[in-house]
Amino acid sequence: MAERVQQPPAKRLCCRPGYGSTCRQGQRAAGAPCGSSGATQGESSRTQSPETLLDIAARKVAEKWPFQRVEERFERIPEPVQRRIVYWSFPRSEREICMYSSFNTGGEEIGSSGESGDETRLPFRRGIALLESGCVDNVLQVGFHLSGTVREPATPSEPELVCNVSVSFDRCKITAVTCSCGNKDIFYCAHVVALSLYRVRKPEQVKLRLPISETLFQMNRDQLQKFVQYLITVHHTDVLPTAQKLADEILSQNSEINQVHGAPDPTAGASVDDENCWHLDEEQVQEQVKLFLSQGGYHGSGKQLNLLFSKVREMLKMRDSNGARMLTLITEQFMGDPRLALWRQQGTAMTDKYRQLWDELGALWMCIVLNPHCKPEQKAFWLRQLRRWNSVDVCPLEDGNHSSELTNLTNVLPQGPAGNPDSLSRPHRTVFTRAIEACDLHWQDPHLQNIITEDHYTNYCYHENLDSSLFDTRGWPLWHEHVPTACARVDALRSHGYPKEALRLAIAIVNTLRRQQQKQLELFRSHKKELLNRGITAVTNLEGWVGHPLDPIGTLFSTLMEMGRGSEEGILQMDGASGESFLSLAVETALIGLGQQRVMPDGLYAQEKVCRNEEQLLGKLQEIDLNDMLVKIFRKQAVLLLEAGPYSGLGEILYRESVPMHTFAKFLFTSLLPHDAELAYRIALRAMRLPVLESTNPSSDLSRPHHIVSVVPNRYPRWFTLSHIETQQCELASTMLTAAKGDARKLETVLESIQKNIHSSSHIFKLAQDAFKIATLMDSLPDLTLLKVSLELGLQVMRMTLSTLNWRRREMVRWLVTCATEVGVFALDSIMQNWFTLFTPTEATSVVASTVMSNSTIVRLHLDCHQQENLANSARTLALQCAMKDPQNCALSALTLCEKDHNAFETAYKIVLDAAATGMNYTQLFTIARYMEHRGYPARAYKLATLAMTHLNLSYNQDTHPAINDVLWACALSHSLGKNELAAVIPLVVKSVKCATVLSDILRRCTLTTPGGMVALHSRRNSGKLMSLDKTPLRQLLDATIGAYINTTHSRLTHISPRHYSEFIEFLSKARETFLMAHDGHIQFTQFIDNLKQIYKGKKKLMMLVRERFG
């Protein structure tokens, strides 16, 4: 709390007409301790004497009456009575002091020191430590004012600090605090806490004086003058200017101070008009909230704001009026957050954590306006505030920045007399809309009053069977109201400190839910044939209870669980024969809410909230240990949910855009499995549905009762959480697969469900991997049935991803082959027989067939020779089929796979030859040709190389083309085979290659060795003589090379720049070497140079360089 050193102004003027100064002299000793009338407080407590009537009366007066009213009521109040009223006016409970000095609840902190570092830093803990270490001194109570000094011990970094502390109080509430420490915070500082607790714990050690005005009344003129002069002398630097100013005003007859009867007294207590509430530093609350908001969720600001909300709830629970005040201050700062306008302008959504803070803000206002004992004028004031905030443009919408067309859902369904049908026309709903609507609700309904006030409000003779029945068949009361609204009443009762009333209403609501569930089941059974024939469901729940802004199921669950903590005391007393406990009611309520069929809301935030709240509720359920009674409830609810038709998310018919039940069903499955496996599988298999992803959407799906609002049109919905939902569906399936290990019938059923309902290839692949891991655990023999399930799922993945792009496709193919290997040779044979439905030709040859024929596979399968041959034949057949379908990518793999089978190899070679003319490029053909040479088929390699040459075209400037090495290799191969082969390939080279440097390289290689001896791979020699350049085929190659140099020279000179002149001269030098290989080459080159000089004489510098080098 921000403690200001200035003394608070007096609340009222004090005067005692009719009292003379003489009658007051010497009436009491100056130093009487607090509580000195009669027996001392210590003696009374030690001897356990009954309280005196004076103390009883004084305590009641001190709690309820302002002291001014006491003075006005009685002309003269005896001093002992004044003393006891003043004594009892100070707070006696530490709980409120703790509440205003820490985030934690008071009951957890009183009388104990914190163990954690965070707790010891709280002002309340520090105050206790200061008190217990004797740091509080000079404590004096003057009327309704307490003062003292608190010494803060020295630390290594700080010197000792002595703080002057003063506290004003009224009617057992601290109304103002000041401390010289200067700390500014929402909470009271540790020094205020220490002084206050000193007064609470050691009242007999506190000197007590009546209000200062009473003391002054006893003084005569000389005493008053001496008192004032001494006061001025002691504090002359502080009060002298003020004292002189007051003296001037008093001596002036017409001054304002002389027009007022009496004088202010800061120690005289409260006036009749003063509001009686605990001191709350509103300025600091605003500053702190503004600071937290400005940090944007960083530095733990979100946590701090949540703690402030918790503090508001704590105040409400203590029925402290500051709860509403504090929430108003927080709301004003939230509404003034500049980010709201920025987000609206940019069209961006607020952060998720910030959005949750707004939700809590709306829920708290709902609690405040539903206070069952608030005054009409208070509710009217709050309503004006809420409407003002609601009308601001930037006020956040209830569904999270998503402009929904959903109408006022609070009153769509049948509800109590407080319903407001006019609100159906409201287009938008802000976070305050529900609180505004709740202002119309009241607590005057006699049936409601009986429910919340009577423990045994029953009617065992009541047999009314209408929907609006007030009691169920057991005679227990029901409360028919829109469920979230009814639960908001429960939350309001709990929040305002009425736990028993909240519990009674919660039980009535749960009984109503159970009765409605039974009625819905009966209604569905009577119309089952008609609904099943239509194959659709009406949307009976426009807003789900799980993920609802008011969190109705969470409210009921926590209300019942709080009472059910102590199992022995948690048995309901309303019907001794039922044996139900609050714990069992809480669990059943959660199961009913989670199983409700409800439409997926619009907007990212609303959909994420549905998932988040469901997981939070399930997390609480998982903490509960199941006993026989709870297992019975699980079974009962599971059966009801399965049979309840369109009212249940696990019913036989499902609206296309209903919230899926995967997460809930997984919890039910694991809970029921040890007790009723068949029921567990029925639940899980039913929940596997995900109709929103089904490709067909029947037009009849729009058929709904005419009074039900159409929430979503017939379109593919925007499910922002679809990825999360599919993951949950996958986890449910994985859980079933794990549980079904060893049970062939159940595994088959689960497999069928997966294949029917899961539409994501990546999730099916994950399930296949999970099943494979479970089936091949290291500590047990492989489960063949589960392996087959894994294989089936893998095959489905292959079919799903065959024609679509998937970055994990290669991983999937390799895994499938591994899985099939584990299953056995028949599985491998099967996937090779049906490869065209599972793999691309490339995958089938490069991965599948290659893996099948590897040694590791043969060893893994323990195959004999016959089995190996059969498997190899299947792989070769697959390879040939792939080569036929995609020779470009599969021919080489097919040749490799067919090496050991002559006929298959010949077939593969023929496929390559057939495809060479049209379907294959020179790179592929050169690769296969090199493979043939490597395998010892030079003639076939030569054949393929010549075919490749026909597809090649190298221009004059492609002297770094990657195919050059292949051309050189092809010429070397031809030369090694003999003169005829070289003669045949050179015309192809001349036709395909226009690059002079490549041609000259080939020409030089052919002239260095004899045909048949260039490559030492073959022993055959066609001739022992070098080939002549004057005869074919080298003459043709030489002419082509010279011509290429001439053409290249002219091409380069067309766009040559000076920086390339030296490079060009070197190029001409290489050209001269080639020219000189001809018998008249010297003459040709000279003529060539002369032509260049004539044609390009304009390039003087270049031609000068040419003459210098070549003459």
mmCIF file of N, CA, C and O in Angstrom, residues 379-407:
data_model
loop_
_atom_site.group_PDB
_atom_site.id
_atom_site.type_symbol
_atom_site.label_atom_id
_atom_site.label_comp_id
_atom_site.label_asym_id
_atom_site.label_seq_id
_atom_site.Cartn_x
_atom_site.Cartn_y
_atom_site.Cartn_z
ATOM 1 N N LYS A 379 -26.282 -2.541 -7.414
ATOM 2 C CA LYS A 379 -26.408 -3.223 -8.699
ATOM 3 C C LYS A 379 -26.665 -2.227 -9.822
ATOM 4 O O LYS A 379 -26.128 -2.368 -10.933
ATOM 5 N N ALA A 380 -27.456 -1.206 -9.560
ATOM 6 C CA ALA A 380 -27.712 -0.193 -10.588
ATOM 7 C C ALA A 380 -26.429 0.546 -10.955
ATOM 8 O O ALA A 380 -26.176 0.848 -12.135
ATOM 9 N N PHE A 381 -25.609 0.847 -9.942
ATOM 10 C CA PHE A 381 -24.331 1.521 -10.201
ATOM 11 C C PHE A 381 -23.425 0.638 -11.052
ATOM 12 O O PHE A 381 -22.808 1.103 -12.018
ATOM 13 N N TRP A 382 -23.332 -0.648 -10.687
ATOM 14 C CA TRP A 382 -22.492 -1.567 -11.462
ATOM 15 C C TRP A 382 -23.000 -1.715 -12.884
ATOM 16 O O TRP A 382 -22.213 -1.793 -13.825
ATOM 17 N N LEU A 383 -24.312 -1.745 -13.058
ATOM 18 C CA LEU A 383 -24.892 -1.888 -14.396
ATOM 19 C C LEU A 383 -24.522 -0.694 -15.268
ATOM 20 O O LEU A 383 -24.183 -0.854 -16.449
ATOM 21 N N ARG A 384 -24.565 0.516 -14.709
ATOM 22 C CA ARG A 384 -24.177 1.704 -15.480
ATOM 23 C C ARG A 384 -22.710 1.617 -15.899
ATOM 24 O O ARG A 384 -22.351 1.946 -17.035
ATOM 25 N N GLN A 385 -21.873 1.179 -14.957
ATOM 26 C CA GLN A 385 -20.444 1.012 -15.288
ATOM 27 C C GLN A 385 -20.254 0.011 -16.410
ATOM 28 O O GLN A 385 -19.513 0.248 -17.383
ATOM 29 N N LEU A 386 -20.896 -1.143 -16.283
ATOM 30 C CA LEU A 386 -20.728 -2.203 -17.276
ATOM 31 C C LEU A 386 -21.217 -1.758 -18.637
ATOM 32 O O LEU A 386 -20.587 -2.057 -19.667
ATOM 33 N N ARG A 387 -22.324 -1.072 -18.680
ATOM 34 C CA ARG A 387 -22.844 -0.587 -19.967
ATOM 35 C C ARG A 387 -21.906 0.440 -20.581
ATOM 36 O O ARG A 387 -21.738 0.476 -21.810
ATOM 37 N N ARG A 388 -21.323 1.272 -19.742
ATOM 38 C CA ARG A 388 -20.362 2.258 -20.269
ATOM 39 C C ARG A 388 -19.163 1.551 -20.890
ATOM 40 O O ARG A 388 -18.734 1.888 -22.000
ATOM 41 N N TRP A 389 -18.596 0.579 -20.190
ATOM 42 C CA TRP A 389 -17.458 -0.175 -20.745
ATOM 43 C C TRP A 389 -17.881 -0.965 -21.983
ATOM 44 O O TRP A 389 -17.133 -1.057 -22.955
ATOM 45 N N ASN A 390 -19.084 -1.520 -21.932
ATOM 46 C CA ASN A 390 -19.567 -2.356 -23.033
ATOM 47 C C ASN A 390 -19.727 -1.558 -24.322
ATOM 48 O O ASN A 390 -19.600 -2.101 -25.422
ATOM 49 N N SER A 391 -19.997 -0.254 -24.182
ATOM 50 C CA SER A 391 -20.246 0.577 -25.370
ATOM 51 C C SER A 391 -18.964 1.068 -26.031
ATOM 52 O O SER A 391 -19.008 1.632 -27.131
ATOM 53 N N VAL A 392 -17.819 0.864 -25.396
ATOM 54 C CA VAL A 392 -16.550 1.314 -25.985
ATOM 55 C C VAL A 392 -16.201 0.421 -27.180
ATOM 56 O O VAL A 392 -16.336 -0.808 -27.115
ATOM 57 N N ASP A 393 -15.744 1.034 -28.259
ATOM 58 C CA ASP A 393 -15.478 0.288 -29.497
ATOM 59 C C ASP A 393 -14.454 -0.815 -29.315
ATOM 60 O O ASP A 393 -14.553 -1.881 -29.930
ATOM 61 N N VAL A 394 -13.441 -0.560 -28.498
ATOM 62 C CA VAL A 394 -12.348 -1.527 -28.370
ATOM 63 C C VAL A 394 -12.615 -2.594 -27.318
ATOM 64 O O VAL A 394 -11.744 -3.432 -27.050
ATOM 65 N N CYS A 395 -13.808 -2.588 -26.739
ATOM 66 C CA CYS A 395 -14.113 -3.591 -25.718
ATOM 67 C C CYS A 395 -14.035 -4.988 -26.337
ATOM 68 O O CYS A 395 -14.685 -5.272 -27.352
ATOM 69 N N PRO A 396 -13.229 -5.894 -25.786
ATOM 70 C CA PRO A 396 -13.041 -7.218 -26.407
ATOM 71 C C PRO A 396 -14.341 -8.017 -26.462
ATOM 72 O O PRO A 396 -15.179 -7.938 -25.561
ATOM 73 N N LEU A 397 -14.481 -8.783 -27.534
ATOM 74 C CA LEU A 397 -15.654 -9.635 -27.683
ATOM 75 C C LEU A 397 -15.482 -10.916 -26.890
ATOM 76 O O LEU A 397 -14.371 -11.354 -26.603
ATOM 77 N N GLU A 398 -16.613 -11.517 -26.554
ATOM 78 C CA GLU A 398 -16.593 -12.710 -25.714
ATOM 79 C C GLU A 398 -15.890 -13.880 -26.383
ATOM 80 O O GLU A 398 -15.218 -14.672 -25.730
ATOM 81 N N ASP A 399 -16.040 -13.990 -27.717
ATOM 82 C CA ASP A 399 -15.447 -15.131 -28.411
ATOM 83 C C ASP A 399 -14.022 -14.866 -28.870
ATOM 84 O O ASP A 399 -13.469 -15.620 -29.648
ATOM 85 N N GLY A 400 -13.442 -13.778 -28.413
ATOM 86 C CA GLY A 400 -12.016 -13.574 -28.663
ATOM 87 C C GLY A 400 -11.696 -12.943 -29.989
ATOM 88 O O GLY A 400 -11.103 -13.575 -30.864
ATOM 89 N N ASN A 401 -12.090 -11.684 -30.196
ATOM 90 C CA ASN A 401 -11.766 -10.941 -31.423
ATOM 91 C C ASN A 401 -12.314 -11.596 -32.668
ATOM 92 O O ASN A 401 -11.825 -11.387 -33.759
ATOM 93 N N HIS A 402 -13.340 -12.436 -32.508
ATOM 94 C CA HIS A 402 -13.928 -13.072 -33.681
ATOM 95 C C HIS A 402 -15.361 -12.599 -33.776
ATOM 96 O O HIS A 402 -16.172 -12.857 -32.898
ATOM 97 N N SER A 403 -15.699 -11.900 -34.827
ATOM 98 C CA SER A 403 -17.033 -11.310 -34.947
ATOM 99 C C SER A 403 -18.047 -12.381 -35.263
ATOM 100 O O SER A 403 -18.308 -12.724 -36.405
ATOM 101 N N SER A 404 -18.617 -12.933 -34.240
ATOM 102 C CA SER A 404 -19.562 -14.035 -34.397
ATOM 103 C C SER A 404 -20.972 -13.504 -34.565
ATOM 104 O O SER A 404 -21.351 -12.480 -34.009
ATOM 105 N N GLU A 405 -21.786 -14.207 -35.334
ATOM 106 C CA GLU A 405 -23.183 -13.861 -35.492
ATOM 107 C C GLU A 405 -24.063 -14.587 -34.490
ATOM 108 O O GLU A 405 -25.277 -14.578 -34.586
ATOM 109 N N LEU A 406 -23.448 -15.227 -33.523
ATOM 110 C CA LEU A 406 -24.187 -15.988 -32.534
ATOM 111 C C LEU A 406 -25.014 -15.039 -31.681
ATOM 112 O O LEU A 406 -24.555 -14.013 -31.220
ATOM 113 N N THR A 407 -26.267 -15.401 -31.437
ATOM 114 C CA THR A 407 -27.150 -14.553 -30.650
ATOM 115 C C THR A 407 -26.937 -14.791 -29.167
ATOM 116 O O THR A 407 -26.084 -15.553 -28.762
#
